[in-house]
Short mmCIF file of C-alpha atoms in Angstrom, two decimals:
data_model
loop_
_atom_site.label_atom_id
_atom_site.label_comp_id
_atom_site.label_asym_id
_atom_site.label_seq_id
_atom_site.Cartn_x
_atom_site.Cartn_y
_atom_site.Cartn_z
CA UNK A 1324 0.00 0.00 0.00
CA UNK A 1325 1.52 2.76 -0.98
CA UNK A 1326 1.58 6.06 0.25
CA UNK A 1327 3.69 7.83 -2.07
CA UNK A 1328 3.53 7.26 -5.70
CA UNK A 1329 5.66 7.93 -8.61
CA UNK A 1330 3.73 6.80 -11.77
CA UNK A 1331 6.59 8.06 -14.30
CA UNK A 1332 9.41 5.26 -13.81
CA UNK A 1333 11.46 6.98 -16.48
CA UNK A 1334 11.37 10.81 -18.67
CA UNK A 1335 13.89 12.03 -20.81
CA UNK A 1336 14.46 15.73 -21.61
CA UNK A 1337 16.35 17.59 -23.92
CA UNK A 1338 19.10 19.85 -22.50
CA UNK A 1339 18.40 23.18 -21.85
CA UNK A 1340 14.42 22.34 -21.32
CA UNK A 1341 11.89 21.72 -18.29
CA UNK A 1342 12.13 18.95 -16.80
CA UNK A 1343 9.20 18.43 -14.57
CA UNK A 1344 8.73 15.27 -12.34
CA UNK A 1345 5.24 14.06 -10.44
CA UNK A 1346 4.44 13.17 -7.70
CA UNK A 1347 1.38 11.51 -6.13
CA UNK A 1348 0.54 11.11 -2.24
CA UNK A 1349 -2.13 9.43 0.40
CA UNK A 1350 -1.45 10.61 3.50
CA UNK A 1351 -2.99 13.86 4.07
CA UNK A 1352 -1.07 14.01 7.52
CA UNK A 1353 2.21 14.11 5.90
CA UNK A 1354 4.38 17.80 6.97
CA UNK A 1355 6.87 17.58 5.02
CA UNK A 1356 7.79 16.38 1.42
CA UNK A 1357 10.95 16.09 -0.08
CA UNK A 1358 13.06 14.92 -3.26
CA UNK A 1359 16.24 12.96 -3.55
CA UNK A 1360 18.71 12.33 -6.18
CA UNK A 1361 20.66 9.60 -6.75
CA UNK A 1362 23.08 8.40 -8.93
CA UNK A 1363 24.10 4.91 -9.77
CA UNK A 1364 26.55 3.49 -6.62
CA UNK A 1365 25.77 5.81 -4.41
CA UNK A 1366 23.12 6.83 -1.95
CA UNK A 1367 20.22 9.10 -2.35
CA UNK A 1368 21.21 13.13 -2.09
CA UNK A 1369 18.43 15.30 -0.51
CA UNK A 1370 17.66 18.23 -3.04
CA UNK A 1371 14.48 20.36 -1.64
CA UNK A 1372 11.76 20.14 0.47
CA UNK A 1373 8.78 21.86 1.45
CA UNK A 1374 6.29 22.21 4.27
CA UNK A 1375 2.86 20.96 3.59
CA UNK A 1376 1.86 24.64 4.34
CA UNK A 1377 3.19 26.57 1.64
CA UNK A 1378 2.62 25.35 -2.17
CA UNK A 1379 6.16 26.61 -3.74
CA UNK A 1380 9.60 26.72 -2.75
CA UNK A 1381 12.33 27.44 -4.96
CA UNK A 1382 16.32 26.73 -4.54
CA UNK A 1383 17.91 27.76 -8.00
CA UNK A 1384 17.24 25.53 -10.95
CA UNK A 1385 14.68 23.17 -8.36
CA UNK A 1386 11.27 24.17 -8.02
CA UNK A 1387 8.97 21.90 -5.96
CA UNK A 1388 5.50 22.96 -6.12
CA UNK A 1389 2.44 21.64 -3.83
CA UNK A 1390 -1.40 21.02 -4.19
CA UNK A 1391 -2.56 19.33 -1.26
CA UNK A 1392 -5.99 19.52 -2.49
CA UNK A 1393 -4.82 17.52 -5.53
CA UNK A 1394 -2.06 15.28 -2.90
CA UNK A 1395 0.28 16.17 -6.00
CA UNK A 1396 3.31 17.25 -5.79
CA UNK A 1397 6.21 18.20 -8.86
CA UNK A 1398 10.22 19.45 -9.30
CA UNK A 1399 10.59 21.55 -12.18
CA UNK A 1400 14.28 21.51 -13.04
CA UNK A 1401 14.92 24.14 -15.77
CA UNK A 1402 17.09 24.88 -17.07
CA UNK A 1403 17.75 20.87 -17.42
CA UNK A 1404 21.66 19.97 -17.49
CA UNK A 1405 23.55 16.41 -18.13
CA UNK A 1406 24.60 16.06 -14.44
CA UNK A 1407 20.96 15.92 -14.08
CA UNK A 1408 20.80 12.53 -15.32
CA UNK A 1409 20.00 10.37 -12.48
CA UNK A 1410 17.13 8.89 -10.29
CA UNK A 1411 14.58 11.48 -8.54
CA UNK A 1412 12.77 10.33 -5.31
CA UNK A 1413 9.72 12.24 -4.04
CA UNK A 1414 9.69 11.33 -0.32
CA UNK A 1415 7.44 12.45 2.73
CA UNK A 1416 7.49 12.58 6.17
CA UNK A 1417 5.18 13.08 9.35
CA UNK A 1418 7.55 15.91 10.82
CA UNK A 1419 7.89 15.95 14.21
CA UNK A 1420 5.69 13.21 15.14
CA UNK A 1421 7.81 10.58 12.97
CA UNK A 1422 10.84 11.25 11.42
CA UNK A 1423 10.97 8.18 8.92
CA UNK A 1424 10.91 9.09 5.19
CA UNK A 1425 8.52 7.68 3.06
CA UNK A 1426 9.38 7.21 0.01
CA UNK A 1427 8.23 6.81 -3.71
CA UNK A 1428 9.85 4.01 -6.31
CA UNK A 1429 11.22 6.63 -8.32
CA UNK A 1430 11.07 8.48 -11.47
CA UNK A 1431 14.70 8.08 -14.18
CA UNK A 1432 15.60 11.04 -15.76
CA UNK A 1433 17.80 11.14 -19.02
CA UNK A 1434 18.93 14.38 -20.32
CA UNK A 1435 19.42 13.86 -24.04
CA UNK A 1436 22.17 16.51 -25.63
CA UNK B 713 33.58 15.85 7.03
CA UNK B 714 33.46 12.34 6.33
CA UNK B 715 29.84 10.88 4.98
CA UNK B 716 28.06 8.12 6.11
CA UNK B 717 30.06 4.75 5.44
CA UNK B 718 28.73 1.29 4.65
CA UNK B 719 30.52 -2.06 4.88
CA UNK B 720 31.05 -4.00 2.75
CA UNK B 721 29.73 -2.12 -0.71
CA UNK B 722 28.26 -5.77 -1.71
CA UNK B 723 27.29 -9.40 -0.74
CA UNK B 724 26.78 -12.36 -2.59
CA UNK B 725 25.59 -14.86 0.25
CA UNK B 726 23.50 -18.43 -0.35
CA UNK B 727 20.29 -18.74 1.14
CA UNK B 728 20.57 -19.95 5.41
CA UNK B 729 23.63 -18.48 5.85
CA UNK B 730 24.47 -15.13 7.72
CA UNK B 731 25.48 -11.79 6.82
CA UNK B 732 26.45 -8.58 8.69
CA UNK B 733 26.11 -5.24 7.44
CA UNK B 734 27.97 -2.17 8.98
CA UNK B 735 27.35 1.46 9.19
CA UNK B 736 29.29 4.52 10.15
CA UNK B 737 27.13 7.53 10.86
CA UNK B 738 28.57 11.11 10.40
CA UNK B 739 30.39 11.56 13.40
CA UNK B 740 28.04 13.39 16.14
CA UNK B 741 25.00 12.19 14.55
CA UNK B 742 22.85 11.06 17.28
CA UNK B 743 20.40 9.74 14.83
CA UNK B 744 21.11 6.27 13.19
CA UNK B 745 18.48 5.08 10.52
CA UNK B 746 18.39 1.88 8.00
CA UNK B 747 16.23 1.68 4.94
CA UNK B 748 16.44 -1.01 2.41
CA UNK B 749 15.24 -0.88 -1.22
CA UNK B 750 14.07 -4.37 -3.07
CA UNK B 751 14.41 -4.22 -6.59
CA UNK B 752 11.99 -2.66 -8.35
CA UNK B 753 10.44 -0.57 -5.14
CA UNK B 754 10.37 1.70 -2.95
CA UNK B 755 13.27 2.40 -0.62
CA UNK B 756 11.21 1.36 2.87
CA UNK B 757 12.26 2.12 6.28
CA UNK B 758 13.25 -0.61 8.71
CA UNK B 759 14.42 1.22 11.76
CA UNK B 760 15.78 4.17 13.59
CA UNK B 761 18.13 4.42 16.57
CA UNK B 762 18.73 7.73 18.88
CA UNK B 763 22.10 7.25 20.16
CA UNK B 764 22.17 3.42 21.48
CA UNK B 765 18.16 2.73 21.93
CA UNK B 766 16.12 1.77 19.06
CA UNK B 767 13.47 4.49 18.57
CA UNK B 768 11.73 2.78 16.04
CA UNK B 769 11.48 -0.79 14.40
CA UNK B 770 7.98 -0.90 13.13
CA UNK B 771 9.61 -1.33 9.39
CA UNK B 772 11.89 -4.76 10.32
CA UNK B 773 10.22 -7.40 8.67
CA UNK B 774 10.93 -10.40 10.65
CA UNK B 775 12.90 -11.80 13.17
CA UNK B 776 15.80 -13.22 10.95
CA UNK B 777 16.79 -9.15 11.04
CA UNK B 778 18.81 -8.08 14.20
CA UNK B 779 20.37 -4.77 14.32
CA UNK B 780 22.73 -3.38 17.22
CA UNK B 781 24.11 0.03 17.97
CA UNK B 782 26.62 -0.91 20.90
CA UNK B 783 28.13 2.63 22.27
CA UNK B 784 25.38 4.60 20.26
CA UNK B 785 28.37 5.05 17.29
CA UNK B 786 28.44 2.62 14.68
CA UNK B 787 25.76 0.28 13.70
CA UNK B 788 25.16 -3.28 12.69
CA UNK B 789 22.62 -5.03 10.78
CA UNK B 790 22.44 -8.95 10.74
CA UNK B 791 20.45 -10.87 8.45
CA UNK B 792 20.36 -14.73 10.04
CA UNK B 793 19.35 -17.02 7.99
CA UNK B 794 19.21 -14.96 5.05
CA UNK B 795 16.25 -15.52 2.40
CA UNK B 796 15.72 -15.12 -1.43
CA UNK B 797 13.44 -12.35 -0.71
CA UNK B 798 16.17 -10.55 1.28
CA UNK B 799 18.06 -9.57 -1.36
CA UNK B 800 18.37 -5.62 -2.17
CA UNK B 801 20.29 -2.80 -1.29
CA UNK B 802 20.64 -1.66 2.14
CA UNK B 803 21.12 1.92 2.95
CA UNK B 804 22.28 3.66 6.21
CA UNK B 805 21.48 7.20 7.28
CA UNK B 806 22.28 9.30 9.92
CA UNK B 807 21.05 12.92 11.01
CA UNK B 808 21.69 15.28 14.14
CA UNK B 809 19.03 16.61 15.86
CA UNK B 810 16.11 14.90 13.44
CA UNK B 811 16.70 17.26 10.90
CA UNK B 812 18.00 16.32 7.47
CA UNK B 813 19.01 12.27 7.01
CA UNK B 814 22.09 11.87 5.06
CA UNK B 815 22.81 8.36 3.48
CA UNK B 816 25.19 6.11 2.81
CA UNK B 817 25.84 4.41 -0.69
CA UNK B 818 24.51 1.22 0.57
CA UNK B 819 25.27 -2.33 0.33
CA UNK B 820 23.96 -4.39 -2.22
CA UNK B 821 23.16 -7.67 -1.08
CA UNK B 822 22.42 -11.05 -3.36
CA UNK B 823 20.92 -13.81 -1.96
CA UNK B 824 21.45 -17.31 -3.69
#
């Protein structure tokens, strides 16, 4: 059962373009959602988060935006680069109450030249 | 600052025997979590230490999994007797004061 759901397991963008990535969630007592990168060997990277009470944040090229009427979540990456290749997980948390992340199977994202 | 460290990176192991992962936190990290990812899903939570006392363990899935945090600094995580379905990668992370969890680059274990 699932609580976090990526229903994109792979997207490929051309440089320079938007990449945006989905996100779909159940819990309507999660605080906090986040994404992770990860490349191939290692572990996942935390990139951005946001608090279930705002619906944008916004840390250079990473946008996440939130509808929590919708329990949908995205990352727009633009401008998309090559070291953006790599394996995006949306996660989610219960904040203070429960620490663990939650997290989705993940979405594969090429960045064609 | 040194990351968080996993031993060993993988593990080819037959089915009944055992294996022991290890994980170094960030030093000072109070907070000591595992996860473990089976191929093709989700990376799922299997437990979280504070220091030497295991906070949480609501995601270990059986009693075959034992993991230790003697001294509240390094942790182990034995798999006894290993099963098919065990097989995946295994990723440590640690985080001070419950804010953000870095992770390690996990160990990929294969169970024959």
């Amino acid at each position: 059962d699932q609580q976090v759901k990526q229903n994109s397991p792979s997207l490929s963008v051309q440089e320079g373009r938007i990449s945006i990535l989905n996100c779909d969630y159940t819990n309507s007592m999660f605080d906090y959602f986040l994404w992770y990168k990860k490349y191939p060997a290692e572990g996942p990277t935390f990139l951005i988060s946001i608090s279930s009470i705002k619906d944008k944040n916004e840390d250079g090229r990473f946008t996440v935006f939130l509808n929590k009427s919708a329990k949908h979540l995205s990352l727009h990456i633009v401008p998309s680069q090559p070291g953006d290749s790599a394996v995006y997980f949306c996660a989610a948390n219960l904040g203070n109450r429960d620490d663990k992340i939650i997290f989705g199977k993940g979405t594969r994202l090429h960045i064609l030249p | 600052e040194a990351g968080v460290t996993q031993f060993p990176s993988h593990s080819v192991i037959e089915k009944g025997q055992t294996v022991t992962l290890r994980c170094d936190p960030i030093s000072g990290h109070d907070n000591l979590y595992w996860y473990r990812r089976v191929m093709g899903k989700e990376i799922k939570f299997l437990l979280h230490f504070v220091k030497e006392s295991k906070q949480d363990e609501s995601g270990m899935p059986n009693n075959r999994f034992l993991a230790e945090r003697t001294g509240g600094t390094y942790s182990t995580l034995k798999v006894q007797p290993a099963e098919l379905e065990d097989s995946g990668v295994y990723f440590c992370a640690s985080s001070h004061s419950r804010s953000e969890q870095f992770f390690g680059p996990g160990t990929r274990l294969t169970v024959l």
